[in-house]
């Protein structure tokens, strides 16, 4: 055979080998990406399940729970010069329908709390008949005023002593939402998460219930 023939054969075999190897590597990378995607999906699913399980346990424990009148001794502060005069909010909550309360904490998931405040403001515009308030326990008045101004909170906010609500024991680092009826019984309760904004909407409107 002529040398040129061998050269062509060698080039052809080399090309086939390269193509086969390239295809094999491409398939391997696709498989790895698919596997990683599956692992990520499972991890995300586990995160969602854990979050929902936590909320279900939280709701099971406190839905129907009656709070004491003394739980709502708080003071309304609008600026640094305001005196800390405590009042009992229970009497006001006994009139009319239910009260939507945000128990806000400055520690924990700030993004979750900020999103919740925004959604509460939007809910307030759509449902002006609903009494809405927040209970906060900032470390100082200055931090509270900065937060209030930045968040443009347009509903009543009260300072209260941390731990006065027994629920705090089960949610020391998370803000939570709950509805209280005229008898101070919790009708619905929920720990919001910015990763699932649609659940916050559903909770506010009553479409989403854990029980």
PDB file of C-alpha atoms in Angstrom:
ATOM      1  CA  UNK A   1       0.000   0.000   0.000  1.00  0.00           C
ATOM      2  CA  UNK A   2       1.019   3.525  -0.621  1.00  0.00           C
ATOM      3  CA  UNK A   3       2.160   5.567   2.390  1.00  0.00           C
ATOM      4  CA  UNK A   4      -0.562   8.080   1.681  1.00  0.00           C
ATOM      5  CA  UNK A   5      -3.160   5.359   2.275  1.00  0.00           C
ATOM      6  CA  UNK A   6      -1.765   4.536   5.710  1.00  0.00           C
ATOM      7  CA  UNK A   7      -1.685   8.200   6.534  1.00  0.00           C
ATOM      8  CA  UNK A   8      -5.349   8.605   5.608  1.00  0.00           C
ATOM      9  CA  UNK A   9      -6.299   5.502   7.618  1.00  0.00           C
ATOM     10  CA  UNK A  10      -4.409   6.759  10.661  1.00  0.00           C
ATOM     11  CA  UNK A  11      -6.022  10.200  10.403  1.00  0.00           C
ATOM     12  CA  UNK A  12      -9.469   8.614  10.027  1.00  0.00           C
ATOM     13  CA  UNK A  13      -8.996   6.313  13.023  1.00  0.00           C
ATOM     14  CA  UNK A  14      -7.675   9.207  15.071  1.00  0.00           C
ATOM     15  CA  UNK A  15     -10.688  11.298  14.129  1.00  0.00           C
ATOM     16  CA  UNK A  16     -13.086   8.503  15.043  1.00  0.00           C
ATOM     17  CA  UNK A  17     -11.333   8.000  18.387  1.00  0.00           C
ATOM     18  CA  UNK A  18     -11.427  11.729  19.120  1.00  0.00           C
ATOM     19  CA  UNK A  19     -15.103  12.001  18.188  1.00  0.00           C
ATOM     20  CA  UNK A  20     -15.948   8.964  20.328  1.00  0.00           C
ATOM     21  CA  UNK A  21     -14.022  10.380  23.293  1.00  0.00           C
ATOM     22  CA  UNK A  22     -15.553  13.845  22.832  1.00  0.00           C
ATOM     23  CA  UNK A  23     -19.040  12.373  22.634  1.00  0.00           C
ATOM     24  CA  UNK A  24     -18.368  10.229  25.703  1.00  0.00           C
ATOM     25  CA  UNK A  25     -17.118  13.246  27.678  1.00  0.00           C
ATOM     26  CA  UNK A  26     -20.101  15.320  26.556  1.00  0.00           C
ATOM     27  CA  UNK A  27     -22.494  12.587  27.631  1.00  0.00           C
ATOM     28  CA  UNK A  28     -20.656  12.306  30.932  1.00  0.00           C
ATOM     29  CA  UNK A  29     -20.932  16.063  31.538  1.00  0.00           C
ATOM     30  CA  UNK A  30     -24.627  16.036  30.648  1.00  0.00           C
ATOM     31  CA  UNK A  31     -25.150  13.137  33.011  1.00  0.00           C
ATOM     32  CA  UNK A  32     -23.257  14.943  35.762  1.00  0.00           C
ATOM     33  CA  UNK A  33     -25.312  18.104  35.218  1.00  0.00           C
ATOM     34  CA  UNK A  34     -28.520  16.085  35.256  1.00  0.00           C
ATOM     35  CA  UNK A  35     -27.442  14.302  38.423  1.00  0.00           C
ATOM     36  CA  UNK A  36     -26.518  17.593  40.110  1.00  0.00           C
ATOM     37  CA  UNK A  37     -29.839  19.083  39.072  1.00  0.00           C
ATOM     38  CA  UNK A  38     -31.624  16.109  40.625  1.00  0.00           C
ATOM     39  CA  UNK A  39     -29.597  16.452  43.820  1.00  0.00           C
ATOM     40  CA  UNK A  40     -30.422  20.169  43.992  1.00  0.00           C
ATOM     41  CA  UNK A  41     -34.100  19.469  43.381  1.00  0.00           C
ATOM     42  CA  UNK A  42     -34.156  16.907  46.171  1.00  0.00           C
ATOM     43  CA  UNK A  43     -32.366  19.335  48.500  1.00  0.00           C
ATOM     44  CA  UNK A  44     -34.866  22.075  47.656  1.00  0.00           C
ATOM     45  CA  UNK A  45     -37.745  19.689  48.196  1.00  0.00           C
ATOM     46  CA  UNK A  46     -36.328  18.656  51.568  1.00  0.00           C
ATOM     47  CA  UNK A  47     -36.007  22.327  52.535  1.00  0.00           C
ATOM     48  CA  UNK A  48     -39.640  23.004  51.603  1.00  0.00           C
ATOM     49  CA  UNK A  49     -40.860  19.914  53.453  1.00  0.00           C
ATOM     50  CA  UNK A  50     -38.891  20.878  56.566  1.00  0.00           C
ATOM     51  CA  UNK A  51     -40.274  24.417  56.442  1.00  0.00           C
ATOM     52  CA  UNK A  52     -43.855  23.224  56.059  1.00  0.00           C
ATOM     53  CA  UNK A  53     -43.452  20.609  58.791  1.00  0.00           C
ATOM     54  CA  UNK A  54     -42.178  23.308  61.138  1.00  0.00           C
ATOM     55  CA  UNK A  55     -45.144  25.537  60.353  1.00  0.00           C
ATOM     56  CA  UNK A  56     -47.596  22.685  60.791  1.00  0.00           C
ATOM     57  CA  UNK A  57     -46.150  21.867  64.219  1.00  0.00           C
ATOM     58  CA  UNK A  58     -46.238  25.561  65.142  1.00  0.00           C
ATOM     59  CA  UNK A  59     -49.870  25.878  64.023  1.00  0.00           C
ATOM     60  CA  UNK A  60     -50.904  22.642  65.757  1.00  0.00           C
ATOM     61  CA  UNK A  61     -49.518  23.914  69.043  1.00  0.00           C
ATOM     62  CA  UNK A  62     -50.936  27.432  69.027  1.00  0.00           C
ATOM     63  CA  UNK A  63     -54.088  27.488  66.898  1.00  0.00           C
ATOM     64  CA  UNK A  64     -56.962  27.872  69.352  1.00  0.00           C
ATOM     65  CA  UNK A  65     -54.610  28.942  72.132  1.00  0.00           C
ATOM     66  CA  UNK A  66     -56.055  31.754  74.272  1.00  0.00           C
ATOM     67  CA  UNK A  67     -53.668  34.524  75.233  1.00  0.00           C
ATOM     68  CA  UNK A  68     -53.867  36.333  78.550  1.00  0.00           C
ATOM     69  CA  UNK A  69     -54.846  39.997  78.608  1.00  0.00           C
ATOM     70  CA  UNK A  70     -51.491  40.830  80.168  1.00  0.00           C
ATOM     71  CA  UNK A  71     -49.742  39.483  77.078  1.00  0.00           C
ATOM     72  CA  UNK A  72     -50.623  42.692  75.278  1.00  0.00           C
ATOM     73  CA  UNK A  73     -49.226  45.320  77.621  1.00  0.00           C
ATOM     74  CA  UNK A  74     -47.208  47.465  75.224  1.00  0.00           C
ATOM     75  CA  UNK A  75     -46.275  51.070  74.489  1.00  0.00           C
ATOM     76  CA  UNK A  76     -46.612  53.054  71.280  1.00  0.00           C
ATOM     77  CA  UNK A  77     -43.487  55.002  70.344  1.00  0.00           C
ATOM     78  CA  UNK A  78     -43.398  57.341  67.354  1.00  0.00           C
ATOM     79  CA  UNK A  79     -40.204  59.265  68.097  1.00  0.00           C
ATOM     80  CA  UNK A  80     -37.308  59.337  70.557  1.00  0.00           C
ATOM     81  CA  UNK A  81     -38.950  61.902  72.826  1.00  0.00           C
ATOM     82  CA  UNK A  82     -42.028  59.772  73.466  1.00  0.00           C
ATOM     83  CA  UNK A  83     -42.400  58.475  76.993  1.00  0.00           C
ATOM     84  CA  UNK A  84     -42.740  54.709  77.364  1.00  0.00           C
ATOM     85  CA  UNK A  85     -46.352  54.633  78.523  1.00  0.00           C
ATOM     86  CA  UNK A  86     -47.665  51.091  78.520  1.00  0.00           C
ATOM     87  CA  UNK A  87     -51.242  50.305  77.608  1.00  0.00           C
ATOM     88  CA  UNK A  88     -53.170  47.084  77.394  1.00  0.00           C
ATOM     89  CA  UNK A  89     -54.138  46.333  73.802  1.00  0.00           C
ATOM     90  CA  UNK A  90     -56.440  43.484  74.790  1.00  0.00           C
ATOM     91  CA  UNK A  91     -59.433  45.752  75.357  1.00  0.00           C
ATOM     92  CA  UNK A  92     -59.176  47.185  71.830  1.00  0.00           C
ATOM     93  CA  UNK A  93     -58.802  43.734  70.321  1.00  0.00           C
ATOM     94  CA  UNK A  94     -61.979  42.555  72.018  1.00  0.00           C
ATOM     95  CA  UNK A  95     -64.034  44.884  69.839  1.00  0.00           C
ATOM     96  CA  UNK A  96     -64.845  44.220  66.216  1.00  0.00           C
ATOM     97  CA  UNK A  97     -63.411  41.341  64.248  1.00  0.00           C
ATOM     98  CA  UNK A  98     -60.049  39.674  64.302  1.00  0.00           C
ATOM     99  CA  UNK A  99     -56.684  41.391  64.626  1.00  0.00           C
ATOM    100  CA  UNK A 100     -53.723  40.577  62.427  1.00  0.00           C
ATOM    101  CA  UNK A 101     -50.495  40.787  64.429  1.00  0.00           C
ATOM    102  CA  UNK A 102     -46.899  40.699  63.283  1.00  0.00           C
ATOM    103  CA  UNK A 103     -44.523  39.663  66.029  1.00  0.00           C
ATOM    104  CA  UNK A 104     -41.382  41.291  64.626  1.00  0.00           C
ATOM    105  CA  UNK A 105     -37.836  40.489  65.711  1.00  0.00           C
ATOM    106  CA  UNK A 106     -34.748  42.301  64.475  1.00  0.00           C
ATOM    107  CA  UNK A 107     -32.727  39.086  64.561  1.00  0.00           C
ATOM    108  CA  UNK A 108     -33.203  36.150  62.248  1.00  0.00           C
ATOM    109  CA  UNK A 109     -34.291  36.464  58.626  1.00  0.00           C
ATOM    110  CA  UNK A 110     -34.421  40.191  57.887  1.00  0.00           C
ATOM    111  CA  UNK A 111     -35.468  39.593  54.287  1.00  0.00           C
ATOM    112  CA  UNK A 112     -38.392  37.464  55.445  1.00  0.00           C
ATOM    113  CA  UNK A 113     -39.557  40.159  57.860  1.00  0.00           C
ATOM    114  CA  UNK A 114     -39.148  42.957  55.313  1.00  0.00           C
ATOM    115  CA  UNK A 115     -41.159  41.063  52.707  1.00  0.00           C
ATOM    116  CA  UNK A 116     -43.857  40.345  55.279  1.00  0.00           C
ATOM    117  CA  UNK A 117     -44.151  44.040  56.156  1.00  0.00           C
ATOM    118  CA  UNK A 118     -44.510  44.941  52.467  1.00  0.00           C
ATOM    119  CA  UNK A 119     -47.232  42.357  51.995  1.00  0.00           C
ATOM    120  CA  UNK A 120     -49.020  43.518  55.134  1.00  0.00           C
ATOM    121  CA  UNK A 121     -49.060  47.088  53.815  1.00  0.00           C
ATOM    122  CA  UNK A 122     -50.544  45.883  50.539  1.00  0.00           C
ATOM    123  CA  UNK A 123     -53.083  43.786  52.448  1.00  0.00           C
ATOM    124  CA  UNK A 124     -54.017  46.805  54.580  1.00  0.00           C
ATOM    125  CA  UNK A 125     -54.884  48.809  51.460  1.00  0.00           C
ATOM    126  CA  UNK A 126     -57.100  46.030  50.148  1.00  0.00           C
ATOM    127  CA  UNK A 127     -58.679  45.278  53.535  1.00  0.00           C
ATOM    128  CA  UNK A 128     -58.880  48.530  55.522  1.00  0.00           C
ATOM    129  CA  UNK A 129     -61.465  46.939  57.796  1.00  0.00           C
ATOM    130  CA  UNK A 130     -58.868  44.568  59.273  1.00  0.00           C
ATOM    131  CA  UNK A 131     -57.120  45.747  62.425  1.00  0.00           C
ATOM    132  CA  UNK A 132     -53.346  45.341  61.933  1.00  0.00           C
ATOM    133  CA  UNK A 133     -50.526  45.931  64.367  1.00  0.00           C
ATOM    134  CA  UNK A 134     -46.970  44.878  65.086  1.00  0.00           C
ATOM    135  CA  UNK A 135     -45.289  43.987  68.359  1.00  0.00           C
ATOM    136  CA  UNK A 136     -41.554  44.691  68.420  1.00  0.00           C
ATOM    137  CA  UNK A 137     -38.768  44.516  70.970  1.00  0.00           C
ATOM    138  CA  UNK A 138     -35.854  46.347  69.368  1.00  0.00           C
ATOM    139  CA  UNK A 139     -32.718  46.721  71.467  1.00  0.00           C
ATOM    140  CA  UNK A 140     -33.129  50.520  71.411  1.00  0.00           C
ATOM    141  CA  UNK A 141     -35.515  53.189  70.150  1.00  0.00           C
ATOM    142  CA  UNK A 142     -33.059  54.490  67.556  1.00  0.00           C
ATOM    143  CA  UNK A 143     -32.877  51.109  65.793  1.00  0.00           C
ATOM    144  CA  UNK A 144     -36.641  50.882  65.842  1.00  0.00           C
ATOM    145  CA  UNK A 145     -37.113  54.353  64.319  1.00  0.00           C
ATOM    146  CA  UNK A 146     -34.586  53.590  61.569  1.00  0.00           C
ATOM    147  CA  UNK A 147     -36.457  50.389  60.763  1.00  0.00           C
ATOM    148  CA  UNK A 148     -39.864  52.076  60.832  1.00  0.00           C
ATOM    149  CA  UNK A 149     -38.722  54.874  58.530  1.00  0.00           C
ATOM    150  CA  UNK A 150     -36.947  52.531  56.123  1.00  0.00           C
ATOM    151  CA  UNK A 151     -39.838  50.077  55.945  1.00  0.00           C
ATOM    152  CA  UNK A 152     -42.405  52.909  55.739  1.00  0.00           C
ATOM    153  CA  UNK A 153     -44.637  51.048  58.158  1.00  0.00           C
ATOM    154  CA  UNK A 154     -48.185  52.407  57.945  1.00  0.00           C
ATOM    155  CA  UNK A 155     -49.834  50.341  60.669  1.00  0.00           C
ATOM    156  CA  UNK A 156     -49.636  50.621  64.467  1.00  0.00           C
ATOM    157  CA  UNK A 157     -46.415  49.399  66.064  1.00  0.00           C
ATOM    158  CA  UNK A 158     -45.954  48.753  69.779  1.00  0.00           C
ATOM    159  CA  UNK A 159     -42.966  47.976  71.944  1.00  0.00           C
ATOM    160  CA  UNK A 160     -43.444  45.126  74.337  1.00  0.00           C
ATOM    161  CA  UNK A 161     -41.335  43.049  76.674  1.00  0.00           C
ATOM    162  CA  UNK A 162     -39.668  40.106  74.934  1.00  0.00           C
ATOM    163  CA  UNK A 163     -41.076  36.819  76.155  1.00  0.00           C
ATOM    164  CA  UNK A 164     -44.388  38.301  77.277  1.00  0.00           C
ATOM    165  CA  UNK A 165     -46.066  36.259  74.561  1.00  0.00           C
ATOM    166  CA  UNK A 166     -45.540  32.600  75.394  1.00  0.00           C
ATOM    167  CA  UNK A 167     -45.236  31.888  71.656  1.00  0.00           C
ATOM    168  CA  UNK A 168     -41.817  33.561  71.683  1.00  0.00           C
ATOM    169  CA  UNK A 169     -40.355  30.497  73.351  1.00  0.00           C
ATOM    170  CA  UNK A 170     -40.937  28.483  70.184  1.00  0.00           C
ATOM    171  CA  UNK A 171     -39.867  31.245  67.811  1.00  0.00           C
ATOM    172  CA  UNK A 172     -37.026  33.172  69.487  1.00  0.00           C
ATOM    173  CA  UNK A 173     -35.279  34.212  66.269  1.00  0.00           C
ATOM    174  CA  UNK A 174     -38.108  34.368  63.734  1.00  0.00           C
ATOM    175  CA  UNK A 175     -40.853  36.876  63.117  1.00  0.00           C
ATOM    176  CA  UNK A 176     -44.309  35.350  62.911  1.00  0.00           C
ATOM    177  CA  UNK A 177     -47.856  36.327  61.965  1.00  0.00           C
ATOM    178  CA  UNK A 178     -51.056  35.430  63.730  1.00  0.00           C
ATOM    179  CA  UNK A 179     -54.739  36.296  63.801  1.00  0.00           C
ATOM    180  CA  UNK A 180     -56.434  36.820  67.164  1.00  0.00           C
ATOM    181  CA  UNK A 181     -60.217  36.909  67.560  1.00  0.00           C
ATOM    182  CA  UNK A 182     -62.236  38.990  70.008  1.00  0.00           C
ATOM    183  CA  UNK A 183     -61.690  36.387  72.721  1.00  0.00           C
ATOM    184  CA  UNK A 184     -57.912  36.615  72.278  1.00  0.00           C
ATOM    185  CA  UNK A 185     -57.770  33.149  70.780  1.00  0.00           C
ATOM    186  CA  UNK A 186     -55.282  32.508  68.004  1.00  0.00           C
ATOM    187  CA  UNK A 187     -57.151  31.449  64.888  1.00  0.00           C
ATOM    188  CA  UNK A 188     -54.216  31.128  62.542  1.00  0.00           C
ATOM    189  CA  UNK A 189     -50.466  31.431  62.955  1.00  0.00           C
ATOM    190  CA  UNK A 190     -47.611  31.304  60.498  1.00  0.00           C
ATOM    191  CA  UNK A 191     -43.829  31.808  60.214  1.00  0.00           C
ATOM    192  CA  UNK A 192     -43.200  33.630  56.904  1.00  0.00           C
ATOM    193  CA  UNK A 193     -40.260  32.900  54.635  1.00  0.00           C
ATOM    194  CA  UNK A 194     -39.167  35.141  51.750  1.00  0.00           C
ATOM    195  CA  UNK A 195     -38.454  32.023  49.697  1.00  0.00           C
ATOM    196  CA  UNK A 196     -42.187  31.298  49.526  1.00  0.00           C
ATOM    197  CA  UNK A 197     -43.933  34.675  49.104  1.00  0.00           C
ATOM    198  CA  UNK A 198     -47.124  33.109  47.768  1.00  0.00           C
ATOM    199  CA  UNK A 199     -47.662  31.356  51.109  1.00  0.00           C
ATOM    200  CA  UNK A 200     -47.558  34.713  52.903  1.00  0.00           C
ATOM    201  CA  UNK A 201     -50.287  36.017  50.587  1.00  0.00           C
ATOM    202  CA  UNK A 202     -52.365  32.903  51.104  1.00  0.00           C
ATOM    203  CA  UNK A 203     -52.033  33.143  54.882  1.00  0.00           C
ATOM    204  CA  UNK A 204     -53.073  36.794  54.963  1.00  0.00           C
ATOM    205  CA  UNK A 205     -56.163  36.178  52.853  1.00  0.00           C
ATOM    206  CA  UNK A 206     -57.108  32.983  54.664  1.00  0.00           C
ATOM    207  CA  UNK A 207     -56.708  30.747  51.621  1.00  0.00           C
ATOM    208  CA  UNK A 208     -53.866  28.772  53.139  1.00  0.00           C
ATOM    209  CA  UNK A 209     -54.463  26.826  56.335  1.00  0.00           C
ATOM    210  CA  UNK A 210     -52.376  24.225  58.070  1.00  0.00           C
ATOM    211  CA  UNK A 211     -55.267  22.735  60.005  1.00  0.00           C
TER     212      UNK A 211
END
